[in-house]
Each structure stands twice: as C-alpha cells, then as structure tokens.
mmCIF file of C-alpha atoms and ligand atoms in Angstrom:
data_model
loop_
_atom_site.group_PDB
_atom_site.id
_atom_site.type_symbol
_atom_site.label_atom_id
_atom_site.label_comp_id
_atom_site.label_asym_id
_atom_site.label_seq_id
_atom_site.Cartn_x
_atom_site.Cartn_y
_atom_site.Cartn_z
ATOM 1 C CA MET L 1 -0.453 0.064 0.382
ATOM 2 C CA ARG L 2 1.463 3.530 -1.075
ATOM 3 C CA ARG L 3 0.969 6.148 2.140
ATOM 4 C CA ALA L 4 1.997 9.183 1.749
ATOM 5 C CA VAL L 5 1.738 12.129 4.954
ATOM 6 C CA CYS L 6 0.716 15.584 4.447
ATOM 7 C CA PRO L 7 2.407 17.470 7.528
ATOM 8 C CA GLY L 8 1.561 20.893 8.769
ATOM 9 C CA SER L 9 0.013 22.917 11.647
ATOM 10 C CA PHE L 10 -3.142 23.277 9.814
ATOM 11 C CA ASP L 11 -3.816 26.553 12.349
ATOM 12 C CA PRO L 12 -6.844 26.018 10.959
ATOM 13 C CA VAL L 13 -6.973 24.122 7.284
ATOM 14 C CA THR L 14 -7.699 26.474 4.709
ATOM 15 C CA ASN L 15 -8.759 25.685 1.138
ATOM 16 C CA GLY L 16 -4.483 25.634 -0.069
ATOM 17 C CA HIS L 17 -4.041 22.347 1.791
ATOM 18 C CA LEU L 18 -7.430 20.940 1.109
ATOM 19 C CA ASP L 19 -6.659 21.225 -2.399
ATOM 20 C CA ILE L 20 -2.886 19.550 -1.502
ATOM 21 C CA ILE L 21 -4.929 16.871 0.944
ATOM 22 C CA GLY L 22 -7.428 16.346 -2.490
ATOM 23 C CA ARG L 23 -4.825 15.699 -5.054
ATOM 24 C CA ALA L 24 -2.727 13.824 -2.788
ATOM 25 C CA SER L 25 -5.742 11.481 -2.510
ATOM 26 C CA ARG L 26 -5.572 10.703 -5.899
ATOM 27 C CA LEU L 27 -2.066 9.757 -6.121
ATOM 28 C CA PHE L 28 -2.018 7.360 -2.907
ATOM 29 C CA ASP L 29 -4.143 4.363 -1.474
ATOM 30 C CA GLU L 30 -3.849 6.646 1.724
ATOM 31 C CA VAL L 31 -3.031 9.987 3.147
ATOM 32 C CA ILE L 32 -2.424 10.697 6.416
ATOM 33 C CA VAL L 33 -2.660 13.940 7.426
ATOM 34 C CA GLY L 34 -0.424 14.591 10.030
ATOM 35 C CA VAL L 35 -1.147 17.917 13.027
ATOM 36 C CA LEU L 36 2.075 18.919 14.910
ATOM 37 C CA ILE L 37 1.920 19.071 18.220
ATOM 38 C CA ASN L 38 4.653 22.275 18.919
ATOM 39 C CA GLN L 39 4.578 23.224 22.248
ATOM 40 C CA SER L 40 6.791 25.955 21.990
ATOM 41 C CA LYS L 41 4.247 27.899 19.959
ATOM 42 C CA SER L 42 0.407 27.607 21.308
ATOM 43 C CA GLY L 43 -1.566 29.024 18.352
ATOM 44 C CA LEU L 44 -4.957 30.091 17.600
ATOM 45 C CA PHE L 45 -7.188 26.456 17.888
ATOM 46 C CA SER L 46 -6.111 23.533 19.978
ATOM 47 C CA VAL L 47 -4.898 20.597 18.409
ATOM 48 C CA GLU L 48 -7.527 18.660 19.536
ATOM 49 C CA GLU L 49 -9.898 21.638 17.552
ATOM 50 C CA ARG L 50 -7.464 21.844 14.231
ATOM 51 C CA ILE L 51 -7.986 18.427 13.964
ATOM 52 C CA ASP L 52 -11.498 18.173 14.365
ATOM 53 C CA MET L 53 -12.113 20.730 11.958
ATOM 54 C CA LEU L 54 -9.817 18.814 9.034
ATOM 55 C CA ARG L 55 -11.731 14.746 9.983
ATOM 56 C CA GLU L 56 -15.127 16.910 8.840
ATOM 57 C CA VAL L 57 -13.528 19.097 5.669
ATOM 58 C CA THR L 58 -11.873 15.699 5.205
ATOM 59 C CA ALA L 59 -14.775 13.285 5.338
ATOM 60 C CA SER L 60 -15.740 12.737 1.850
ATOM 61 C CA TYR L 61 -12.203 11.047 0.833
ATOM 62 C CA ASP L 62 -12.280 7.410 1.814
ATOM 63 C CA ASN L 63 -8.383 7.154 1.906
ATOM 64 C CA VAL L 64 -7.540 10.098 3.913
ATOM 65 C CA ARG L 65 -6.782 10.017 7.977
ATOM 66 C CA VAL L 66 -6.424 12.556 10.236
ATOM 67 C CA GLU L 67 -3.537 12.259 13.116
ATOM 68 C CA SER L 68 -1.444 14.471 15.408
ATOM 69 C CA PHE L 69 2.186 13.839 15.965
ATOM 70 C CA ARG L 70 5.051 15.095 18.609
ATOM 71 C CA GLY L 71 8.863 14.889 17.416
ATOM 72 C CA LEU L 72 10.461 13.664 13.964
ATOM 73 C CA LEU L 73 8.541 13.576 11.345
ATOM 74 C CA VAL L 74 10.489 10.823 10.232
ATOM 75 C CA ASP L 75 9.585 8.852 13.264
ATOM 76 C CA PHE L 76 6.164 9.997 12.430
ATOM 77 C CA CYS L 77 6.108 8.863 8.974
ATOM 78 C CA ARG L 78 7.888 5.292 10.514
ATOM 79 C CA ALA L 79 4.629 4.684 12.602
ATOM 80 C CA GLN L 80 2.465 5.384 9.951
ATOM 81 C CA ARG L 81 4.378 2.894 7.623
ATOM 82 C CA ALA L 82 4.412 6.006 4.620
ATOM 83 C CA THR L 83 7.415 6.580 2.932
ATOM 84 C CA VAL L 84 6.499 9.615 1.049
ATOM 85 C CA LEU L 85 6.079 13.544 2.560
ATOM 86 C CA ILE L 86 3.748 15.804 0.236
ATOM 87 C CA LYS L 87 4.606 19.238 0.502
ATOM 88 C CA GLY L 88 2.777 22.568 -0.835
ATOM 89 C CA LEU L 89 4.887 24.597 -2.728
ATOM 90 C CA ARG L 90 3.388 28.173 -2.690
ATOM 91 C CA ALA L 91 6.401 30.477 -3.752
ATOM 92 C CA VAL L 92 9.960 29.913 -4.258
ATOM 93 C CA SER L 93 9.806 31.512 -0.826
ATOM 94 C CA ASP L 94 8.858 28.153 0.332
ATOM 95 C CA PHE L 95 11.584 26.686 -1.533
ATOM 96 C CA ASP L 96 14.980 27.133 0.341
ATOM 97 C CA TYR L 97 13.623 26.058 3.576
ATOM 98 C CA GLU L 98 11.757 23.016 2.505
ATOM 99 C CA LEU L 99 14.564 21.753 0.332
ATOM 100 C CA GLN L 100 16.928 21.815 3.242
ATOM 101 C CA MET L 101 13.964 20.110 4.948
ATOM 102 C CA ALA L 102 13.414 16.706 2.468
ATOM 103 C CA GLN L 103 17.183 16.377 2.152
ATOM 104 C CA MET L 104 17.665 16.169 5.871
ATOM 105 C CA ASN L 105 14.765 13.318 6.205
ATOM 106 C CA ILE L 106 15.616 11.249 3.704
ATOM 107 C CA GLY L 107 19.020 11.711 5.077
ATOM 108 C CA LEU L 108 17.391 10.700 8.696
ATOM 109 C CA ALA L 109 15.406 7.485 7.304
ATOM 110 C CA GLY L 110 14.900 7.291 3.373
ATOM 111 C CA VAL L 111 11.952 9.083 3.620
ATOM 112 C CA GLU L 112 11.115 11.191 0.181
ATOM 113 C CA THR L 113 9.217 14.513 -0.565
ATOM 114 C CA LEU L 114 7.080 15.232 -3.052
ATOM 115 C CA PHE L 115 6.364 18.507 -3.958
ATOM 116 C CA MET L 116 3.090 19.855 -5.249
ATOM 117 C CA PRO L 117 2.451 23.234 -6.718
ATOM 118 C CA THR L 118 -0.047 24.810 -5.284
ATOM 119 C CA ASN L 119 -2.984 25.694 -7.371
ATOM 120 C CA PRO L 120 -2.524 29.488 -8.453
ATOM 121 C CA LEU L 121 -6.085 30.277 -6.519
ATOM 122 C CA TYR L 122 -4.270 29.624 -3.036
ATOM 123 C CA SER L 123 -0.308 30.431 -4.211
ATOM 124 C CA PHE L 124 -0.898 33.347 -1.745
ATOM 125 C CA LEU L 125 -2.918 31.546 1.268
ATOM 126 C CA SER L 126 -1.340 31.205 4.491
ATOM 127 C CA SER L 127 -3.229 30.129 7.835
ATOM 128 C CA SER L 128 -1.718 33.257 9.573
ATOM 129 C CA LEU L 129 -2.577 35.771 6.587
ATOM 130 C CA VAL L 130 -6.416 34.304 7.286
ATOM 131 C CA LYS L 131 -6.209 35.136 10.500
ATOM 132 C CA ASP L 132 -4.833 38.308 10.243
ATOM 133 C CA VAL L 133 -7.557 38.874 8.099
ATOM 134 C CA ALA L 134 -10.529 37.729 9.735
ATOM 135 C CA LYS L 135 -9.162 39.054 13.005
ATOM 136 C CA TRP L 136 -9.685 42.432 11.527
ATOM 137 C CA GLY L 137 -13.006 41.438 10.415
ATOM 138 C CA GLY L 138 -12.330 40.942 6.583
ATOM 139 C CA ASP L 139 -14.293 38.527 4.316
ATOM 140 C CA VAL L 140 -12.119 35.275 4.375
ATOM 141 C CA THR L 141 -14.979 33.125 2.785
ATOM 142 C CA PRO L 142 -13.507 31.845 -0.653
ATOM 143 C CA HIS L 143 -9.956 31.069 1.421
ATOM 144 C CA VAL L 144 -11.885 28.822 3.988
ATOM 145 C CA PRO L 145 -14.442 26.123 4.170
ATOM 146 C CA ASP L 146 -17.477 27.224 6.045
ATOM 147 C CA LEU L 147 -17.102 25.452 9.356
ATOM 148 C CA VAL L 148 -13.616 26.997 9.613
ATOM 149 C CA HIS L 149 -15.286 30.373 8.781
ATOM 150 C CA GLU L 150 -17.586 29.726 11.644
ATOM 151 C CA ALA L 151 -15.000 29.158 13.849
ATOM 152 C CA LEU L 152 -12.722 31.798 12.821
ATOM 153 C CA LYS L 153 -15.604 34.131 14.005
ATOM 154 C CA ALA L 154 -16.339 32.660 17.257
ATOM 155 C CA ARG L 155 -12.850 32.677 18.143
ATOM 156 C CA LEU L 156 -11.767 36.334 17.248
ATOM 157 C CA VAL L 157 -13.496 39.614 18.022
ATOM 158 C CA PRO L 158 -11.836 42.300 16.104
ATOM 159 C CA PRO L 159 -9.451 44.546 18.611
ATOM 160 C CA ALA L 160 -10.977 48.152 19.675
HETATM 161 P P1 ADP C 201 0.439 27.332 6.432
HETATM 162 O O1 ADP C 201 0.673 28.043 8.273
HETATM 163 O O2 ADP C 201 1.798 28.062 6.074
HETATM 164 O O3 ADP C 201 -0.693 27.835 6.113
HETATM 165 P P2 ADP C 201 1.152 25.098 7.213
HETATM 166 O O4 ADP C 201 2.709 24.578 8.442
HETATM 167 O O5 ADP C 201 -0.222 24.656 7.915
HETATM 168 O O6 ADP C 201 1.491 26.020 6.726
HETATM 169 O O7 ADP C 201 0.893 23.688 5.610
HETATM 170 C C1 ADP C 201 1.271 22.226 5.602
HETATM 171 C C2 ADP C 201 1.690 22.418 4.302
HETATM 172 O O8 ADP C 201 0.776 22.770 3.801
HETATM 173 C C3 ADP C 201 3.053 22.854 3.975
HETATM 174 O O9 ADP C 201 3.534 21.626 2.928
HETATM 175 C C4 ADP C 201 2.778 24.031 2.994
HETATM 176 O O10 ADP C 201 3.270 24.307 1.945
HETATM 177 C C5 ADP C 201 0.695 23.821 2.794
HETATM 178 N N1 ADP C 201 0.315 24.697 2.169
HETATM 179 C C6 ADP C 201 0.071 25.956 3.160
HETATM 180 N N2 ADP C 201 -0.833 26.768 2.328
HETATM 181 C C7 ADP C 201 -0.556 26.276 1.563
HETATM 182 C C8 ADP C 201 -1.030 26.773 -0.007
HETATM 183 N N3 ADP C 201 -1.936 27.841 -0.039
HETATM 184 N N4 ADP C 201 -1.283 26.149 -0.980
HETATM 185 C C9 ADP C 201 -0.443 24.875 -1.615
HETATM 186 N N5 ADP C 201 0.476 24.422 -0.395
HETATM 187 C C10 ADP C 201 -0.015 25.264 1.309
#
C-alpha cells in the first residue's frame, strides 16, 4: 500500500491545504494528514480543534486520515508506515527551507518528499494571513471551508 503524509500546523486548515490533500488522495492509496503538536507555540486553535475541523472537511475522502504527532516527522512516517511526504509549494520563498528539510529527511530515514505546486488560486494563502485578515473583520470566506469561517468568527473578536 502506498501511503503519504501531509504534515503541517493547520491552524486552521485553509482551501490551499485542502487542495493539496485532495490531490494527494488521488495519487496514493492512503493519505495521513499529520498535525504537528508544537509545545513551544500555542496556536489560535488547539490541536484537538484543528483535528476536528480537518476530519470534518476531509470526511468525503475515503482514504484520508487525520492524526497528530510530536517530535521528528520521519518517526511519525515510520509509525504510520508511510514512505512519502507531500509538501505544497506556494512560491520560491517556500523552496529554500523545504529543500533543506527534504534532504535532511531522506538522510535521516529514507523518507522521500514530493513537492506539489499550489493551485494558483491559493498561492498567496497561509493560515497566518487568514487569521490576520479575519481578526480585523475581513472576509475570508473564499479561502477557508465554511466551518472554519464559523470557527474563526467565534474565536476572533476584532480588536477595538
Ligand atoms: P501555513 O501555516 O503556512 O498555512 P502549514 O504548516 O499548516 O502552513 O502547512 C502545511 C503544508 O501545507 C505545507 O507543506 C505548506 O507548504 C502547505 N500549504 C500551506 N498553504 C498552502 C497553499 N495555500 N497552497 C499549497 N500548499 C499550502
């Protein structure tokens, strides 16, 4: 069985993430979305909330699972018996760091990284930008699933 991991913070999931997850699900038998537990950085949403949102918005994909992980990504891949990482590339600026990570990960554990070019519709999208715009009352409905939009509205009260 060909398994791939789509890792990230997903704080919260955006349409850009979903596009990558959906495309990966058509290329692999199983896709595991790995939500990073980062103890040194608390997000807007808890890891459990991020997982719940991801599970809901990926429910229509039979071969997508959502799990959390801490520590080394390659250890998570090994535990999940996945040999491939899928990373979305938005712009050249993503590439420098991603290349370093990919080379480190293949050296550490033989885990391959496949880069998937972003859909141009989402090339400027990041979770942080969505949070910033939503915080000030901007319309993020084209950029996130409806349930994420509702969760953002409930969580973010525009500063006075
Ligand atoms: P961010 O907080 O920047 O949105 P994450 O750490 O949650 O990012 O990202 C997880 C993965 O999703 C990374 O591989 C990242 O490159 C990819 N990704 C994030 N946003 C997009 C997008 N708009 N289009 C394609 N890939 C994306």
